[in-house]
Structure formats: C-alpha cells, structure tokens
CSV table of C-alpha atoms in Angstrom, one decimal:
chain,number,residue,atom,x,y,z
J,7,MET,CA,0.0,0.0,0.0
J,8,LEU,CA,1.1,3.5,-0.8
J,9,LEU,CA,0.4,6.0,2.0
J,10,HIS,CA,0.9,9.6,0.8
J,11,ILE,CA,1.9,12.3,3.2
J,12,SER,CA,-0.3,15.4,2.3
J,13,SER,CA,1.6,18.6,1.8
J,14,PRO,CA,4.8,18.2,3.9
J,15,THR,CA,7.5,20.9,3.6
J,16,VAL,CA,10.4,20.4,1.3
J,17,LYS,CA,12.6,20.5,4.4
J,18,GLN,CA,10.8,17.6,6.0
J,19,VAL,CA,11.0,15.5,2.9
J,20,LEU,CA,14.7,16.1,2.6
J,21,ALA,CA,15.3,15.5,6.3
J,22,PHE,CA,13.5,12.1,6.1
J,23,HIS,CA,15.3,11.2,2.9
J,24,ALA,CA,18.7,11.9,4.6
J,25,LEU,CA,17.8,9.5,7.3
J,26,TYR,CA,16.1,6.9,5.1
J,27,PRO,CA,17.5,7.2,1.5
J,28,GLU,CA,16.2,3.7,0.6
J,29,TRP,CA,12.7,4.5,2.0
J,30,PRO,CA,11.6,7.7,0.4
J,31,LEU,CA,8.2,9.3,1.2
J,32,ASN,CA,5.1,9.2,-0.9
J,33,VAL,CA,3.7,12.8,-1.2
J,34,LEU,CA,0.4,14.3,-2.2
J,35,LEU,CA,0.4,17.9,-3.4
J,36,SER,CA,-2.7,20.0,-3.8
J,37,TYR,CA,-3.2,22.4,-6.7
J,38,ALA,CA,-5.3,24.6,-4.4
J,39,ILE,CA,-2.6,25.2,-1.8
J,40,GLU,CA,0.4,27.5,-2.5
J,41,GLN,CA,3.6,25.5,-2.1
J,42,HIS,CA,7.0,25.1,-3.7
J,43,PHE,CA,5.9,23.0,-6.7
J,44,GLN,CA,9.1,23.4,-8.6
J,45,GLU,CA,11.2,22.1,-5.7
J,46,PHE,CA,9.0,19.0,-5.4
J,47,GLN,CA,8.7,18.4,-9.1
J,48,GLU,CA,12.2,19.2,-10.4
J,49,LEU,CA,14.8,19.9,-7.8
J,50,HIS,CA,14.0,17.1,-5.3
J,51,ARG,CA,11.9,14.7,-7.3
J,52,LYS,CA,14.4,11.9,-6.8
J,53,SER,CA,14.1,12.2,-3.0
J,54,ILE,CA,10.4,11.3,-3.3
J,55,CYS,CA,8.9,7.9,-4.2
J,56,SER,CA,5.3,8.4,-5.4
J,57,LEU,CA,4.3,12.0,-6.1
J,58,ILE,CA,0.6,12.6,-6.9
J,59,LEU,CA,-1.4,15.8,-7.6
J,60,ASP,CA,-4.8,16.6,-6.3
J,61,SER,CA,-7.0,19.2,-7.9
J,62,GLY,CA,-7.7,20.8,-4.5
J,63,ALA,CA,-11.5,20.2,-4.7
J,64,TYR,CA,-11.7,19.2,-1.1
J,65,THR,CA,-9.9,22.3,0.1
J,66,LEU,CA,-12.2,24.5,-2.0
J,67,ASN,CA,-15.3,22.7,-1.0
J,68,LYS,CA,-14.5,23.3,2.6
J,69,SER,CA,-14.7,27.0,1.9
J,70,SER,CA,-17.9,26.6,-0.1
J,71,TRP,CA,-16.0,27.6,-3.2
J,72,THR,CA,-15.8,31.2,-2.0
J,73,LYS,CA,-12.1,31.2,-2.9
J,74,ARG,CA,-12.6,29.4,-6.2
J,75,PRO,CA,-10.2,30.9,-8.8
J,76,LYS,CA,-11.8,32.0,-12.0
J,77,ASP,CA,-12.0,29.1,-14.5
J,78,ILE,CA,-10.2,26.7,-12.2
J,79,LEU,CA,-10.7,23.8,-14.7
J,80,ARG,CA,-8.6,25.6,-17.3
J,81,GLY,CA,-6.0,26.6,-14.7
J,82,TYR,CA,-5.7,23.1,-13.4
J,83,ALA,CA,-5.5,21.7,-16.9
J,84,ASN,CA,-2.8,24.2,-17.9
J,85,PHE,CA,-0.8,23.4,-14.8
J,86,SER,CA,-1.2,19.7,-15.3
J,87,GLU,CA,-0.2,19.8,-19.0
J,88,PHE,CA,3.1,21.2,-18.0
J,89,SER,CA,3.7,19.3,-14.7
J,90,SER,CA,2.0,15.9,-15.1
J,91,LYS,CA,5.2,14.3,-16.2
J,92,TYR,CA,6.6,14.7,-12.7
J,93,TYR,CA,3.6,12.9,-11.1
J,94,ASP,CA,2.8,9.3,-10.8
J,95,PHE,CA,-0.9,10.2,-11.3
J,96,ILE,CA,-3.2,13.2,-11.0
J,97,PHE,CA,-6.8,13.4,-9.9
J,98,ASN,CA,-9.9,14.8,-11.6
J,99,LEU,CA,-11.3,18.1,-10.7
J,100,ASP,CA,-14.2,16.5,-8.7
J,101,GLU,CA,-15.8,19.8,-7.8
J,102,ASP,CA,-19.3,18.4,-6.9
J,103,PHE,CA,-19.2,16.3,-3.7
J,104,THR,CA,-23.0,15.7,-3.7
J,105,LEU,CA,-24.7,12.4,-4.4
J,106,HIS,CA,-25.7,13.7,-7.8
J,107,GLY,CA,-22.4,15.2,-8.9
J,108,TYR,CA,-21.4,12.5,-11.4
J,109,ASP,CA,-22.3,14.5,-14.5
J,110,VAL,CA,-20.5,17.7,-13.4
J,111,ASN,CA,-17.4,15.8,-12.3
J,112,MET,CA,-17.5,13.6,-15.5
J,113,PHE,CA,-17.6,16.8,-17.6
J,114,ASN,CA,-14.3,17.9,-16.0
J,115,GLN,CA,-12.9,14.4,-16.4
J,116,ILE,CA,-13.6,14.4,-20.1
J,117,GLU,CA,-12.2,17.9,-20.5
J,118,LEU,CA,-9.0,16.9,-18.9
J,119,GLU,CA,-8.8,13.8,-21.0
J,120,GLU,CA,-9.3,15.8,-24.1
J,121,ALA,CA,-6.3,17.9,-23.0
J,122,ASN,CA,-4.2,14.6,-23.3
J,123,LEU,CA,-4.2,14.2,-19.5
J,124,ASP,CA,-4.9,11.0,-17.6
J,125,PRO,CA,-6.8,12.0,-14.5
J,126,VAL,CA,-8.0,9.5,-11.9
J,127,PRO,CA,-11.8,9.7,-11.6
J,128,VAL,CA,-13.3,10.2,-8.1
J,129,VAL,CA,-16.4,8.4,-6.7
J,130,HIS,CA,-18.7,10.4,-4.4
J,131,ASN,CA,-21.7,8.1,-4.2
J,132,LEU,CA,-21.4,4.6,-2.8
J,133,ASP,CA,-25.1,3.8,-3.1
J,134,ASN,CA,-25.9,4.2,-6.8
J,135,ASP,CA,-24.3,2.9,-10.0
J,136,GLU,CA,-21.5,5.5,-10.0
J,137,PRO,CA,-18.7,3.0,-9.1
J,138,ASP,CA,-20.0,0.5,-11.7
J,139,ARG,CA,-19.9,3.2,-14.4
J,140,PHE,CA,-16.2,3.6,-13.8
J,141,ILE,CA,-15.7,-0.1,-14.1
J,142,ASP,CA,-17.6,-0.1,-17.4
J,143,LEU,CA,-15.5,2.8,-18.7
J,144,GLY,CA,-12.4,0.7,-18.2
J,145,TYR,CA,-10.4,2.8,-15.7
J,146,ASP,CA,-7.7,0.9,-13.9
J,147,LEU,CA,-7.4,3.3,-11.0
J,148,VAL,CA,-10.3,5.0,-9.2
J,149,ALA,CA,-10.4,7.2,-6.2
J,150,ILE,CA,-13.0,7.3,-3.5
J,151,GLY,CA,-13.6,10.8,-2.0
J,152,GLN,CA,-15.9,12.3,0.6
J,153,CYS,CA,-19.5,11.1,0.4
J,154,GLU,CA,-22.6,12.6,1.8
J,155,GLY,CA,-23.7,10.4,4.7
J,156,GLY,CA,-20.1,9.3,5.2
J,157,ARG,CA,-18.3,6.2,4.2
J,158,PRO,CA,-19.4,3.4,6.6
J,159,PHE,CA,-17.3,0.3,6.5
J,160,LYS,CA,-19.9,-2.0,5.0
J,161,LYS,CA,-20.7,0.3,2.1
J,162,LEU,CA,-17.1,1.2,1.5
J,163,GLY,CA,-16.0,-2.4,1.7
J,164,ARG,CA,-18.6,-3.5,-0.9
J,165,VAL,CA,-17.4,-0.9,-3.4
J,166,VAL,CA,-13.6,-1.4,-2.8
J,167,ASN,CA,-13.9,-5.1,-3.0
J,168,ASN,CA,-15.9,-4.8,-6.2
J,169,PHE,CA,-13.2,-2.6,-7.7
J,170,HIS,CA,-10.5,-5.1,-6.6
J,171,GLU,CA,-12.3,-8.1,-8.1
J,172,ASN,CA,-12.3,-6.2,-11.4
J,173,ASN,CA,-8.6,-5.5,-11.2
J,174,ILE,CA,-9.1,-1.8,-10.5
J,175,LYS,CA,-6.8,-0.2,-7.9
J,176,VAL,CA,-8.3,2.2,-5.3
J,177,HIS,CA,-7.0,5.4,-3.9
J,178,LEU,CA,-8.9,6.3,-0.7
J,179,PHE,CA,-8.9,10.0,0.1
J,180,GLY,CA,-8.3,11.3,3.6
J,181,VAL,CA,-8.4,8.0,5.5
J,182,THR,CA,-5.6,6.5,7.6
J,183,GLU,CA,-7.7,4.5,10.0
J,184,ILE,CA,-5.6,1.5,10.5
J,185,GLU,CA,-8.3,-1.1,11.0
J,186,LEU,CA,-10.0,0.0,7.8
J,187,LEU,CA,-6.8,0.1,5.7
J,188,ASP,CA,-5.9,-3.3,7.1
J,189,LYS,CA,-9.1,-5.1,6.1
J,190,LEU,CA,-9.8,-3.6,2.7
J,191,PRO,CA,-7.7,-4.0,-0.5
J,192,ILE,CA,-6.7,-0.3,-0.6
J,193,TRP,CA,-3.8,0.3,-3.0
J,194,SER,CA,-3.2,3.9,-2.1
J,195,CYS,CA,-4.4,6.5,0.4
J,196,ASP,CA,-3.3,9.9,1.7
J,197,SER,CA,-3.1,11.6,5.1
J,198,SER,CA,-3.1,15.1,6.4
J,199,SER,CA,-3.6,13.8,9.9
J,200,TRP,CA,0.2,14.0,10.6
J,201,ALA,CA,-0.1,17.8,10.4
J,202,GLN,CA,-3.4,17.9,12.3
J,203,TYR,CA,-1.9,16.1,15.2
J,204,VAL,CA,1.0,18.6,15.2
J,205,LYS,CA,-1.5,21.4,15.2
J,206,TYR,CA,-2.9,20.1,18.4
J,207,GLY,CA,0.5,19.4,20.0
J,208,GLN,CA,0.4,15.6,19.6
J,209,VAL,CA,2.7,13.0,18.2
J,210,MET,CA,2.1,9.4,17.3
J,211,TRP,CA,4.5,6.4,17.5
J,212,TRP,CA,4.6,2.6,17.3
J,213,ASN,CA,5.1,1.3,20.8
J,214,SER,CA,6.7,-2.1,20.5
J,215,GLU,CA,6.1,-2.8,24.2
J,216,LEU,CA,2.4,-3.3,23.4
J,217,VAL,CA,1.4,-6.8,22.4
J,218,ASP,CA,-1.7,-5.7,20.6
J,219,TRP,CA,-1.6,-5.9,16.7
J,220,ASN,CA,-2.1,-2.2,16.6
J,221,PRO,CA,0.6,-0.6,18.8
J,222,MET,CA,-0.3,3.0,18.0
J,223,GLU,CA,0.0,5.5,20.8
J,224,VAL,CA,-0.6,9.3,20.9
J,225,LEU,CA,1.3,11.6,23.2
J,226,TYR,CA,0.9,15.3,24.0
J,227,PHE,CA,3.1,17.8,25.8
J,228,PRO,CA,1.1,20.1,28.1
J,229,LYS,CA,2.6,23.3,29.2
J,230,ARG,CA,1.7,22.4,32.8
J,231,GLN,CA,3.1,18.9,33.5
J,232,VAL,CA,0.2,18.1,35.9
J,233,GLU,CA,-2.4,18.7,33.2
J,234,HIS,CA,-4.3,15.6,32.1
J,235,ASP,CA,-6.7,15.3,29.1
J,236,ALA,CA,-7.3,11.7,28.1
J,237,SER,CA,-9.0,12.8,24.9
J,238,ARG,CA,-5.6,14.1,23.7
J,239,GLY,CA,-3.7,10.9,24.4
J,240,SER,CA,-1.1,10.2,27.1
J,241,ASN,CA,0.6,13.0,28.9
J,242,TYR,CA,4.3,12.7,28.1
J,243,TRP,CA,5.4,13.8,31.6
J,244,ASP,CA,3.9,10.8,33.4
J,245,TYR,CA,3.9,8.4,30.5
J,246,ILE,CA,4.8,4.9,31.6
J,247,TYR,CA,6.7,4.3,28.4
J,248,GLN,CA,8.5,7.6,28.4
J,249,GLU,CA,12.0,6.0,28.3
J,250,GLN,CA,11.0,3.8,25.4
J,251,PHE,CA,9.6,6.7,23.5
J,252,ASP,CA,12.8,8.8,24.1
J,253,HIS,CA,14.8,5.8,22.8
J,254,TYR,CA,12.5,5.5,19.7
J,255,ILE,CA,12.9,9.1,18.5
J,256,GLU,CA,16.7,9.0,19.2
J,257,LYS,CA,17.2,5.8,17.4
J,258,ASN,CA,15.0,6.5,14.4
J,259,LEU,CA,15.3,10.3,14.0
J,260,GLY,CA,18.3,11.3,16.0
J,261,LEU,CA,16.2,13.5,18.2
J,262,THR,CA,15.9,14.2,21.9
J,263,VAL,CA,12.7,15.3,23.5
J,264,ASP,CA,14.0,18.8,23.8
J,265,ARG,CA,13.6,19.1,20.1
J,266,LEU,CA,9.9,18.4,20.5
J,267,LEU,CA,9.6,21.2,23.1
J,268,GLY,CA,11.8,23.9,21.6
J,269,SER,CA,11.2,26.8,19.2
J,270,ASN,CA,11.0,24.5,16.2
J,271,LYS,CA,8.8,21.9,17.9
J,272,GLU,CA,6.2,21.9,15.1
J,273,TYR,CA,8.8,20.9,12.6
J,274,TYR,CA,10.2,18.1,14.7
J,275,ARG,CA,6.8,16.8,15.9
J,276,GLY,CA,5.9,16.7,12.2
J,277,LEU,CA,8.9,14.4,11.5
J,278,VAL,CA,7.9,12.1,14.3
J,279,ASN,CA,4.4,11.8,12.8
J,280,ILE,CA,5.6,11.4,9.3
J,281,LEU,CA,7.8,8.5,10.5
J,282,PHE,CA,4.7,7.0,12.2
J,283,PHE,CA,2.7,7.0,8.9
J,284,LYS,CA,5.6,5.7,7.0
J,285,GLU,CA,5.8,2.8,9.4
J,286,MET,CA,2.1,2.3,9.1
J,287,GLU,CA,2.5,2.0,5.3
J,288,ARG,CA,5.0,-0.8,5.7
J,289,TYR,CA,2.9,-2.5,8.4
J,290,ILE,CA,-0.3,-2.5,6.4
J,291,THR,CA,1.5,-3.6,3.2
J,292,GLU,CA,2.9,-6.6,5.0
J,293,ARG,CA,-0.5,-7.5,6.5
J,294,HIS,CA,-2.1,-7.1,3.1
J,295,LYS,CA,0.2,-9.7,1.7
J,296,LYS,CA,0.7,-12.1,4.5
J,297,VAL,CA,-2.6,-12.0,6.4
J,298,HIS,CA,-5.2,-11.1,3.7
J,299,GLY,CA,-3.5,-12.2,0.5
J,300,PHE,CA,-4.3,-8.9,-1.3
J,301,ILE,CA,-2.4,-8.8,-4.7
J,302,PHE,CA,-2.4,-5.7,-6.9
J,303,ASP,CA,-1.5,-5.8,-10.6
J,304,GLU,CA,1.5,-3.7,-11.4
C-alpha cells in the first residue's frame, strides 16, 4: 500500500530522505494550496517515491468555493499539462461532492482527458451505480472521495472489493484509520492527519512494548506537567513508556525530546508523525500480503 503524506514541507521531505534514503516518502500535493511545486517536481523529485497531484477540490469545497479561482478547470488543466510528467498520477477536478455530482465531475474528467491528460476519476456516491460506471468505462485506478452520509465500512467495503475483483486499484482520500486500511484492498491513500496532530500538539508512535496488533499511541506535551486530558492521548510527563519513546525518537530520527519542546517543535513533531505514517504504510503492506492475501496488478 502507498500512504501519501499530504503537503509536507520540502525541508521535512529532505530530512526524512537523509535518514532513510532507501525508504523515500510518498507525497500528495494540492493544486489549491500554495507550495513550492518546482522544488518538489524538479529539484528534489528523486528524493520522493510516489508523487501525486490533487485538484484541491476538497480544500475549495470546505470554503464553499468562496475562494474558487476563475475558470479553475482551465487553470488546473494548464498546470497539469506542464507538470503531469513529474507525477505518478493526478486526480480529476471533482468539484461536486454531492450524491448527484457525477455529471458535473465527469464533464471535468472528459475535458482533462481531451487535453491529453490521464486524471483519476473520483467516486462520491457509494449507493448508486457510479462505481459501476467507472468499471464499465475501463479505468484501472479509481479514487473514493468524501461522500454525503459518510463512508461506513460496510458500504465502502462493498465498493472497494468490487473494484479489486475487477482488477481496479483504489486510492482512498483522507483515510488512515488502521483497522479499515488493514481489512480492505486499498492500494493507495493519503493523510493530512500527521499535520493535524502537530497542530494540536500531539505526536504518534509505534510502541513495540504493546502486544496488541495495533501498537499506535498518541502523546501530548502540556505546558503544565500536571495537566491531564485523556482525549488528547497520554501526557508525556507521566507516560509509563517515556523511556521507550525517548529511545525510539533518538534511534529512528536522531532527536531528543528537547527538540519536540523547543522553538521549532512543530517541525520536529511533524517528523515524528511522518515516520509513524511511513511505518504504518509498511505495516499495512505486510498485512495485506501475509494476512489477507491482497495482490495488486503492477
């Protein structure tokens, strides 16, 4: 499975690559977010494994399209015509997230295809024949985006398994729930959670001391050491595995906990979380093969 880190900084990508040159990150960039595209695409492309481009429809939908650029379809097409050679794949401009958005989104899909691009179509309805239409149209990679009413496991599983049985790979947008990724034949996904956890002062790590199959733990670093908020995870200051965590970040990232508390704490906490998701990627990939027998055509 490919787990793409959504919009990391170039500095974080290069820092991780310096530590793990044989284990480069997979990265998702969004057309709707200002970032150093040239550095990712040209200067440091060899430091990245899979690089994919999202149209930014999710970002723009969150703002109810109030910040929508004029003629975004043409702008996205122009950008992609020049830059698509740097990306493993790009996504359609799936601007309509409603249950009845197929026609609008398919119009954009066709427009991009007529510009000699190869966008990945995005499903937004798990209940009608939308997924089957993409099977009939012969796509070999389909994404599943946000859906009205959510993406409950039973419905999502039915659609993902149907794609898999038809030799169609699935990219799942915005999901890194380990139990879900473990049980379904998801070929690719992406996560902005690493940054969201940083925003709220949290880090994640794999605690090998735990015997459970999912050894994920979340820590936070309150300003007052006596503060306790179970909803945020474990308080680092009285964490029973504090010594093991300190050893983990020193061994794997060359960090001491002081780095997670200093003036650049967001940057270093981000590195810890990126490592967590990279380890999750390897963990899920192994379980897909050895436990569930999921095989994806190359």
